Tab-separated table of C-alpha atoms and ligand atoms in Angstrom:
chain	number	residue	atom	x	y	z
Q	1	MET	CA	14.674	-1.033	20.959
Q	2	ASP	CA	14.951	-3.368	17.835
Q	3	ILE	CA	11.523	-4.306	16.629
Q	4	THR	CA	11.387	-7.333	14.241
Q	5	ILE	CA	8.503	-6.846	11.886
Q	6	ASN	CA	6.643	-9.993	10.321
Q	7	LYS	CA	3.833	-8.751	7.999
Q	8	ILE	CA	0.322	-10.447	7.252
Q	9	ASP	CA	0.350	-12.107	3.949
Q	10	THR	CA	-3.485	-11.152	3.218
Q	11	PRO	CA	-4.713	-8.336	4.926
Q	12	LYS	CA	-8.299	-8.331	6.337
Q	13	ALA	CA	-11.147	-6.747	4.909
Q	14	HIS	CA	-12.001	-3.487	6.829
Q	15	PRO	CA	-15.403	-3.298	8.680
Q	16	ASP	CA	-18.264	-1.104	8.095
Q	17	GLU	CA	-18.018	1.959	10.185
Q	18	ALA	CA	-21.397	2.470	10.778
Q	19	ASN	CA	-21.554	-0.983	13.054
Q	20	LEU	CA	-18.493	-1.293	14.579
Q	21	GLY	CA	-19.546	-1.640	18.362
Q	22	PHE	CA	-16.903	-2.221	20.900
Q	23	GLY	CA	-13.833	-4.691	21.157
Q	24	THR	CA	-14.777	-7.608	18.674
Q	25	ILE	CA	-12.831	-6.436	15.604
Q	26	PHE	CA	-8.985	-6.466	15.573
Q	27	THR	CA	-6.414	-4.931	13.047
Q	28	ASP	CA	-4.002	-7.008	11.019
Q	29	HIS	CA	-0.928	-6.627	13.465
Q	30	MET	CA	-0.074	-6.762	16.973
Q	31	PHE	CA	3.064	-5.887	19.067
Q	32	VAL	CA	4.729	-8.494	21.425
Q	33	MET	CA	7.697	-8.554	23.745
Q	34	ASP	CA	8.847	-10.885	26.310
Q	35	TYR	CA	10.443	-10.618	29.558
Q	36	THR	CA	12.821	-13.296	31.081
Q	37	GLU	CA	13.985	-12.828	34.702
Q	38	GLY	CA	17.547	-12.120	34.518
Q	39	ILE	CA	17.403	-10.994	31.093
Q	40	GLY	CA	14.917	-8.137	31.013
Q	41	TRP	CA	12.319	-7.285	28.155
Q	42	HIS	CA	13.389	-8.851	24.806
Q	43	ASP	CA	12.387	-10.185	21.424
Q	44	ALA	CA	10.195	-7.003	20.308
Q	45	ARG	CA	8.191	-7.812	17.442
Q	46	ILE	CA	5.278	-6.811	15.371
Q	47	THR	CA	3.608	-9.994	13.829
Q	48	PRO	CA	-0.088	-10.760	12.459
Q	49	TYR	CA	-2.757	-10.770	14.884
Q	50	GLY	CA	-3.887	-14.174	15.989
Q	51	PRO	CA	-3.880	-16.640	18.899
Q	52	PHE	CA	-0.957	-17.815	20.726
Q	53	GLU	CA	-0.589	-20.997	22.252
Q	54	VAL	CA	0.005	-21.603	25.970
Q	55	SER	CA	0.239	-24.053	28.606
Q	56	PRO	CA	-2.934	-25.020	30.710
Q	57	ALA	CA	-0.778	-24.133	33.510
Q	58	THR	CA	0.078	-20.388	32.647
Q	59	MET	CA	0.304	-18.454	35.613
Q	60	VAL	CA	-1.980	-15.579	34.480
Q	61	LEU	CA	-4.773	-18.083	34.013
Q	62	HIS	CA	-4.748	-19.229	37.678
Q	63	TYR	CA	-3.841	-16.208	39.678
Q	64	GLY	CA	-4.465	-13.114	37.455
Q	65	GLN	CA	-1.025	-11.654	37.416
Q	66	THR	CA	-2.138	-9.619	34.797
Q	67	ILE	CA	-2.480	-5.627	33.927
Q	68	PHE	CA	-3.802	-3.526	31.037
Q	69	GLU	CA	-4.372	-0.085	29.692
Q	70	GLY	CA	-6.911	1.387	27.205
Q	71	LEU	CA	-6.476	4.363	24.989
Q	72	LYS	CA	-7.604	5.645	21.776
Q	73	VAL	CA	-6.451	6.871	18.320
Q	74	TYR	CA	-8.492	9.956	17.039
Q	75	LYS	CA	-8.700	10.657	13.656
Q	76	LYS	CA	-9.010	14.665	12.575
Q	77	GLU	CA	-10.868	15.935	9.999
Q	78	ASP	CA	-7.830	16.469	7.753
Q	79	GLY	CA	-7.116	12.558	7.824
Q	80	SER	CA	-4.225	12.898	10.183
Q	81	ALA	CA	-4.462	11.078	13.552
Q	82	GLN	CA	-3.307	11.731	17.264
Q	83	LEU	CA	-3.227	10.072	20.661
Q	84	PHE	CA	-4.685	11.783	24.032
Q	85	ARG	CA	-1.927	11.710	26.783
Q	86	PRO	CA	-0.444	8.104	25.718
Q	87	LYS	CA	2.594	8.373	28.024
Q	88	ASP	CA	0.294	8.674	31.012
Q	89	ASN	CA	-1.334	5.536	30.039
Q	90	PHE	CA	2.062	3.785	30.099
Q	91	GLU	CA	3.009	5.329	33.202
Q	92	ARG	CA	0.070	3.933	34.823
Q	93	LEU	CA	0.700	0.565	33.374
Q	94	ASN	CA	4.015	0.763	35.227
Q	95	ARG	CA	2.317	1.714	38.397
Q	96	SER	CA	0.018	-1.288	38.114
Q	97	ALA	CA	2.845	-3.366	37.110
Q	98	HIS	CA	4.655	-2.323	40.531
Q	99	ALA	CA	1.314	-3.475	42.511
Q	100	LEU	CA	1.194	-6.895	40.720
Q	101	CYS	CA	5.028	-7.842	40.957
Q	102	ILE	CA	5.238	-7.517	37.110
Q	103	PRO	CA	8.397	-6.062	35.485
Q	104	GLU	CA	8.051	-2.228	34.292
Q	105	ILE	CA	8.662	-1.450	30.730
Q	106	ASN	CA	10.419	1.613	29.564
Q	107	VAL	CA	7.748	4.257	28.864
Q	108	ASP	CA	9.782	5.380	25.510
Q	109	ASP	CA	10.055	1.847	24.569
Q	110	CYS	CA	6.227	1.399	24.704
Q	111	MET	CA	5.817	4.825	23.062
Q	112	GLU	CA	8.044	3.632	19.991
Q	113	ALA	CA	6.170	-0.104	19.996
Q	114	LEU	CA	2.733	1.940	19.787
Q	115	HIS	CA	3.988	4.299	17.113
Q	116	THR	CA	5.659	1.570	14.819
Q	117	LEU	CA	2.433	-0.698	15.110
Q	118	LEU	CA	0.317	2.412	14.198
Q	119	GLU	CA	2.395	3.464	11.356
Q	120	MET	CA	1.486	-0.177	10.056
Q	121	GLU	CA	-2.052	-0.033	10.745
Q	122	LYS	CA	-3.122	3.709	10.028
Q	123	GLY	CA	-5.777	2.498	7.511
Q	124	TRP	CA	-7.551	0.964	10.242
Q	125	ILE	CA	-8.068	4.197	12.113
Q	126	PRO	CA	-12.011	4.850	11.500
Q	127	SER	CA	-13.139	8.261	10.591
Q	128	ALA	CA	-16.883	8.259	10.963
Q	129	PRO	CA	-18.038	10.788	13.681
Q	130	GLY	CA	-17.027	9.446	17.120
Q	131	THR	CA	-15.463	6.424	15.866
Q	132	THR	CA	-11.652	5.564	17.103
Q	133	LEU	CA	-8.877	3.097	17.025
Q	134	TYR	CA	-9.110	1.672	20.743
Q	135	VAL	CA	-5.374	0.636	21.812
Q	136	ARG	CA	-5.092	-2.070	24.389
Q	137	PRO	CA	-1.740	-2.510	25.696
Q	138	PHE	CA	-1.362	-5.716	28.249
Q	139	ILE	CA	1.082	-7.611	30.115
Q	140	ILE	CA	0.218	-11.185	31.334
Q	141	ALA	CA	2.134	-13.870	33.577
Q	142	MET	CA	3.591	-16.372	31.270
Q	143	ASP	CA	5.405	-19.380	33.387
Q	144	PRO	CA	3.660	-22.669	33.202
Q	145	TYR	CA	3.419	-23.341	36.861
Q	146	ILE	CA	0.444	-23.657	39.286
Q	147	GLY	CA	2.403	-22.799	42.276
Q	148	LEU	CA	1.639	-19.360	43.730
Q	149	LYS	CA	4.537	-17.083	42.995
Q	150	SER	CA	5.231	-14.088	40.947
Q	151	SER	CA	5.794	-15.568	37.553
Q	152	PRO	CA	9.708	-15.065	36.128
Q	153	THR	CA	8.347	-14.777	32.644
Q	154	HIS	CA	5.949	-12.192	31.235
Q	155	ARG	CA	4.356	-11.012	27.675
Q	156	PHE	CA	3.770	-7.433	26.802
Q	157	MET	CA	1.241	-7.057	23.999
Q	158	ILE	CA	-0.428	-4.004	22.137
Q	159	ILE	CA	-3.623	-4.868	20.331
Q	160	LEU	CA	-5.982	-2.471	18.234
Q	161	SER	CA	-9.540	-2.489	17.621
Q	162	PRO	CA	-11.436	0.037	15.700
Q	163	VAL	CA	-14.500	1.136	17.708
Q	164	GLY	CA	-17.945	2.754	17.131
Q	165	ALA	CA	-19.108	6.086	18.847
Q	166	TYR	CA	-19.948	5.871	22.646
Q	167	TYR	CA	-23.404	7.674	22.057
Q	168	PRO	CA	-24.595	6.979	18.573
Q	169	GLU	CA	-28.040	8.118	19.964
Q	170	GLY	CA	-27.067	11.305	21.605
Q	171	PHE	CA	-25.384	12.039	25.052
Q	172	ASN	CA	-27.817	10.468	27.229
Q	173	PRO	CA	-27.879	10.446	31.070
Q	174	VAL	CA	-27.743	6.931	32.814
Q	175	LYS	CA	-29.238	5.733	36.224
Q	176	ILE	CA	-26.821	4.537	38.669
Q	177	TRP	CA	-27.405	2.394	41.531
Q	178	VAL	CA	-25.237	2.150	45.026
Q	179	SER	CA	-24.467	-1.383	45.903
Q	180	PRO	CA	-25.047	-1.957	49.598
Q	181	GLU	CA	-22.979	-4.987	49.959
Q	182	HIS	CA	-20.495	-5.184	47.443
Q	183	VAL	CA	-17.329	-3.402	46.695
Q	184	ARG	CA	-15.010	-3.074	43.880
Q	185	ALA	CA	-11.672	-2.631	45.653
Q	186	VAL	CA	-10.257	-1.744	49.156
Q	187	ARG	CA	-7.594	0.321	50.299
Q	188	GLY	CA	-4.338	-1.785	50.517
Q	189	GLY	CA	-5.702	-3.661	47.971
Q	190	LEU	CA	-5.410	-3.638	44.242
Q	191	GLY	CA	-8.045	-0.653	43.380
Q	192	ALA	CA	-5.644	1.822	41.955
Q	193	ALA	CA	-3.985	-0.747	39.562
Q	194	LYS	CA	-5.615	-1.587	36.144
Q	195	THR	CA	-5.789	-5.165	36.762
Q	196	ALA	CA	-8.121	-8.126	35.940
Q	197	ALA	CA	-9.308	-8.829	39.630
Q	198	ASN	CA	-11.078	-5.630	39.768
Q	199	TYR	CA	-13.074	-6.198	37.088
Q	200	ALA	CA	-13.985	-9.519	37.876
Q	201	ALA	CA	-15.137	-8.379	41.276
Q	202	SER	CA	-17.116	-5.914	39.671
Q	203	LEU	CA	-19.194	-8.340	37.564
Q	204	TYR	CA	-21.846	-9.751	40.221
Q	205	ALA	CA	-22.792	-6.457	41.869
Q	206	THR	CA	-23.192	-5.069	38.038
Q	207	GLU	CA	-25.637	-7.996	37.002
Q	208	ILE	CA	-27.710	-6.746	40.143
Q	209	ALA	CA	-27.666	-3.186	39.249
Q	210	GLN	CA	-28.755	-4.113	35.521
Q	211	ALA	CA	-31.457	-6.466	36.828
Q	212	GLU	CA	-32.736	-3.712	38.922
Q	213	GLY	CA	-32.793	-1.403	35.887
Q	214	TYR	CA	-29.815	0.368	36.469
Q	215	THR	CA	-26.923	0.954	34.171
Q	216	GLN	CA	-24.075	1.016	36.458
Q	217	VAL	CA	-22.912	0.328	39.954
Q	218	LEU	CA	-21.734	3.124	42.405
Q	219	TRP	CA	-19.127	1.759	44.246
Q	220	LEU	CA	-18.568	2.968	47.909
Q	221	ASP	CA	-15.180	2.362	50.072
Q	222	GLY	CA	-14.689	-0.927	51.310
Q	223	VAL	CA	-14.282	-0.180	55.015
Q	224	GLU	CA	-17.142	2.110	55.975
Q	225	ARG	CA	-19.195	1.405	52.921
Q	226	LYS	CA	-20.044	5.308	53.272
Q	227	TYR	CA	-17.641	7.108	50.960
Q	228	VAL	CA	-18.253	7.391	47.255
Q	229	GLU	CA	-15.186	5.836	44.856
Q	230	GLU	CA	-16.088	5.140	41.457
Q	231	VAL	CA	-19.214	4.279	38.907
Q	232	GLY	CA	-19.028	1.190	36.905
Q	233	SER	CA	-15.595	1.556	35.251
Q	234	MET	CA	-15.469	5.353	35.401
Q	235	ASN	CA	-14.403	7.961	38.207
Q	236	ILE	CA	-17.064	9.811	39.314
Q	237	PHE	CA	-18.031	13.808	39.604
Q	238	PHE	CA	-20.711	15.854	41.193
Q	239	VAL	CA	-21.203	19.298	40.649
Q	240	ILE	CA	-22.417	20.820	44.169
Q	241	ASP	CA	-22.646	24.679	45.118
Q	242	ASP	CA	-20.942	25.245	41.698
Q	243	GLU	CA	-18.136	23.286	42.529
Q	244	ILE	CA	-16.990	20.386	40.534
Q	245	VAL	CA	-16.098	17.497	43.022
Q	246	THR	CA	-14.438	14.309	42.511
Q	247	PRO	CA	-13.433	11.675	45.501
Q	248	GLU	CA	-9.631	12.027	46.321
Q	249	LEU	CA	-7.393	9.442	45.203
Q	250	ASN	CA	-6.935	7.162	48.212
Q	251	GLY	CA	-5.447	3.774	46.886
Q	252	SER	CA	-8.444	1.976	46.096
Q	253	ILE	CA	-9.730	4.400	43.392
Q	254	LEU	CA	-8.129	4.319	39.861
Q	255	ALA	CA	-6.272	7.661	38.971
Q	256	GLY	CA	-8.293	8.037	35.536
Q	257	ILE	CA	-6.512	9.961	32.735
Q	258	THR	CA	-10.122	11.309	31.786
Q	259	ARG	CA	-10.617	12.410	35.610
Q	260	ASP	CA	-7.315	14.458	35.533
Q	261	SER	CA	-8.126	15.853	32.429
Q	262	VAL	CA	-11.480	17.046	33.801
Q	263	LEU	CA	-9.996	18.654	36.724
Q	264	LYS	CA	-7.110	20.297	34.728
Q	265	LEU	CA	-9.347	21.682	31.727
Q	266	ALA	CA	-11.955	22.704	34.418
Q	267	LYS	CA	-9.417	24.545	36.393
Q	268	HIS	CA	-7.978	25.954	33.341
Q	269	GLN	CA	-11.169	27.349	32.364
Q	270	GLY	CA	-11.664	29.261	35.476
Q	271	LYS	CA	-14.547	26.517	37.237
Q	272	LYS	CA	-14.006	25.576	40.900
Q	273	VAL	CA	-12.794	21.973	41.202
Q	274	ALA	CA	-12.271	20.050	44.353
Q	275	GLU	CA	-10.769	16.494	45.164
Q	276	LYS	CA	-12.192	15.357	48.556
Q	277	ARG	CA	-13.901	12.447	50.260
Q	278	ILE	CA	-17.288	12.715	49.938
Q	279	SER	CA	-20.153	10.353	51.626
Q	280	ILE	CA	-23.191	9.232	49.755
Q	281	ASP	CA	-25.089	10.851	52.648
Q	282	GLU	CA	-23.626	14.231	51.679
Q	283	VAL	CA	-24.656	13.631	48.114
Q	284	PHE	CA	-28.448	12.831	49.308
Q	285	LYS	CA	-28.283	15.999	51.885
Q	286	ALA	CA	-27.008	18.029	49.015
Q	287	HIS	CA	-29.862	16.866	46.612
Q	288	GLU	CA	-32.317	17.661	49.581
Q	289	GLU	CA	-31.169	20.931	49.862
Q	290	GLY	CA	-31.125	21.619	46.184
Q	291	ARG	CA	-27.361	22.043	46.037
Q	292	LEU	CA	-26.801	18.969	43.906
Q	293	GLN	CA	-26.758	20.095	40.243
Q	294	GLU	CA	-24.980	17.363	38.281
Q	295	CYS	CA	-23.402	13.976	38.402
Q	296	PHE	CA	-21.156	12.338	35.826
Q	297	GLY	CA	-18.413	9.624	35.246
Q	298	SER	CA	-15.174	10.002	33.298
Q	299	GLY	CA	-13.426	7.649	31.516
Q	300	THR	CA	-11.701	6.912	28.209
Q	301	ALA	CA	-14.675	4.893	26.763
Q	302	ALA	CA	-17.372	7.560	26.781
Q	303	VAL	CA	-15.179	10.601	27.912
Q	304	ILE	CA	-18.161	11.851	30.121
Q	305	SER	CA	-21.333	9.808	30.944
Q	306	PRO	CA	-23.939	11.865	32.492
Q	307	VAL	CA	-25.949	10.402	35.719
Q	308	ASN	CA	-29.691	11.523	36.238
Q	309	LYS	CA	-30.843	9.102	38.923
Q	310	ILE	CA	-28.879	7.464	41.865
Q	311	LYS	CA	-30.602	4.822	43.889
Q	312	PHE	CA	-29.497	3.894	47.577
Q	313	GLY	CA	-31.246	1.642	49.787
Q	314	ASP	CA	-34.846	2.482	49.256
Q	315	ARG	CA	-34.402	6.053	47.933
Q	316	GLU	CA	-34.001	7.321	44.659
Q	317	ILE	CA	-33.228	10.748	43.388
Q	318	THR	CA	-33.363	12.380	40.316
Q	319	VAL	CA	-30.194	14.678	39.648
Q	320	GLY	CA	-30.818	18.352	38.163
Q	321	ASP	CA	-33.817	18.181	35.748
Q	322	GLY	CA	-32.978	14.808	34.319
Q	323	GLY	CA	-31.217	15.841	31.345
Q	324	ALA	CA	-27.612	16.213	30.999
Q	325	GLY	CA	-26.349	19.288	32.845
Q	326	PRO	CA	-24.405	22.275	31.393
Q	327	ILE	CA	-20.955	21.550	33.016
Q	328	SER	CA	-21.254	17.789	32.083
Q	329	SER	CA	-22.004	18.690	28.191
Q	330	GLY	CA	-19.427	21.354	28.318
Q	331	ILE	CA	-16.676	19.306	29.495
Q	332	PHE	CA	-17.623	16.631	27.100
Q	333	ASN	CA	-17.846	18.748	24.136
Q	334	ASP	CA	-14.231	20.483	25.304
Q	335	LEU	CA	-12.521	17.308	25.888
Q	336	MET	CA	-13.779	15.503	22.513
Q	337	ASP	CA	-12.789	18.628	20.551
Q	338	ILE	CA	-9.340	18.389	22.036
Q	339	GLN	CA	-9.176	14.568	21.314
Q	340	PHE	CA	-10.352	14.818	17.747
Q	341	GLY	CA	-8.275	17.794	16.908
Q	342	ARG	CA	-11.261	20.415	16.371
Q	343	SER	CA	-9.882	22.894	19.047
Q	344	GLU	CA	-6.704	24.136	20.416
Q	345	ASP	CA	-4.707	21.742	22.739
Q	346	PRO	CA	-4.393	24.126	25.672
Q	347	LEU	CA	-2.485	21.709	28.169
Q	348	ASN	CA	-0.698	20.037	25.658
Q	349	TRP	CA	-1.892	16.709	25.735
Q	350	ILE	CA	-1.674	15.643	22.064
Q	351	VAL	CA	0.715	13.388	20.218
Q	352	PRO	CA	0.628	12.974	16.881
Q	353	VAL	CA	0.620	9.843	15.322
X	401	PMP	N1	-11.848	3.507	36.977
X	401	PMP	C1	-11.747	2.526	36.401
X	401	PMP	C2	-12.090	1.371	37.402
X	401	PMP	C3	-11.763	2.032	34.873
X	401	PMP	O1	-11.504	0.916	34.539
X	401	PMP	C4	-11.327	3.290	34.311
X	401	PMP	C5	-10.951	3.109	32.843
X	401	PMP	N2	-9.536	2.880	32.425
X	401	PMP	C6	-11.487	4.508	34.897
X	401	PMP	C7	-11.859	4.682	36.110
X	401	PMP	C8	-11.293	5.826	34.046
X	401	PMP	O2	-10.023	5.867	33.539
X	401	PMP	P1	-9.589	6.640	31.980
X	401	PMP	O3	-10.156	7.944	32.203
X	401	PMP	O4	-7.853	6.650	32.351
X	401	PMP	O5	-9.796	5.798	31.168
């Protein structure tokens, strides 16, 4: 792939690594490539990071034909940097593309684009403990047309943002709230795709959960409102009878890369794992019977987010002793050690930058 490079004249000052937060600071450059029906992807380029002009009629602004990904670059103690399963992100981007009638991109081209951009932006990868460079690839429908159809033109971009440690105050459990009314996605819909609509659909119930004093919504399935699907924008796990259980992928759940990594790593370590349909009633029954040991969310942002309270209707249960359990903590540390290159990479997930 030919990538035209247009460098920034005056590089920006780098932020204070102690106060990075999430998603507000962007690096000097971004990757851009356009798609035109009949031509394919073209004009791959790296340009200075900055705003670009679009028509108010641009299709993505009206009908949400857009997809995105999220992954991180981790700096090792020796100063080198690495990615965690990046091809899985671009493969998922293509599955999302398929669901949204967006043209797919060659995964090797995506990797080349990312490596070329990271080569230029290496200096932006933070090194304070737990900090990373967040990578946000995305595609938007670009045609200036307000009729509803699939856009014949698209734009693919990769932007980079140095982000702070997710747990600056320690690995603390969160309280979650089961929405009795709202669903995130339905089978046959877009739940398995990483697309704007699912996140827009999650905002209202999340506000209710937060007003009730909970951090995240525990989403149930959209048909029977009975089976557990995801928590916030993470996959969910329970430890019941020493088995690590997560809902099976059913078309409305996003196939998280951390979810897959938890399953594979736990299995590799000889732990019992299962992907199966699990109802919220079973979770509460397991708790009543003293069999619910742990609950946690999994995702790129937090890696593992332990859950200590679950509210469903007028009942609230405390999971385990209310602290982060040994399985959640163990998997969190083991995954972080692989991601930051502090340990071996037993399942070949690491790609050096
Ligand atoms: N579910 C949803 C809805 C998400 O947005 C994410 C974050 N990408 C996840 C699960 C976790 O996916 P991953 O482990 O790939 O970050």
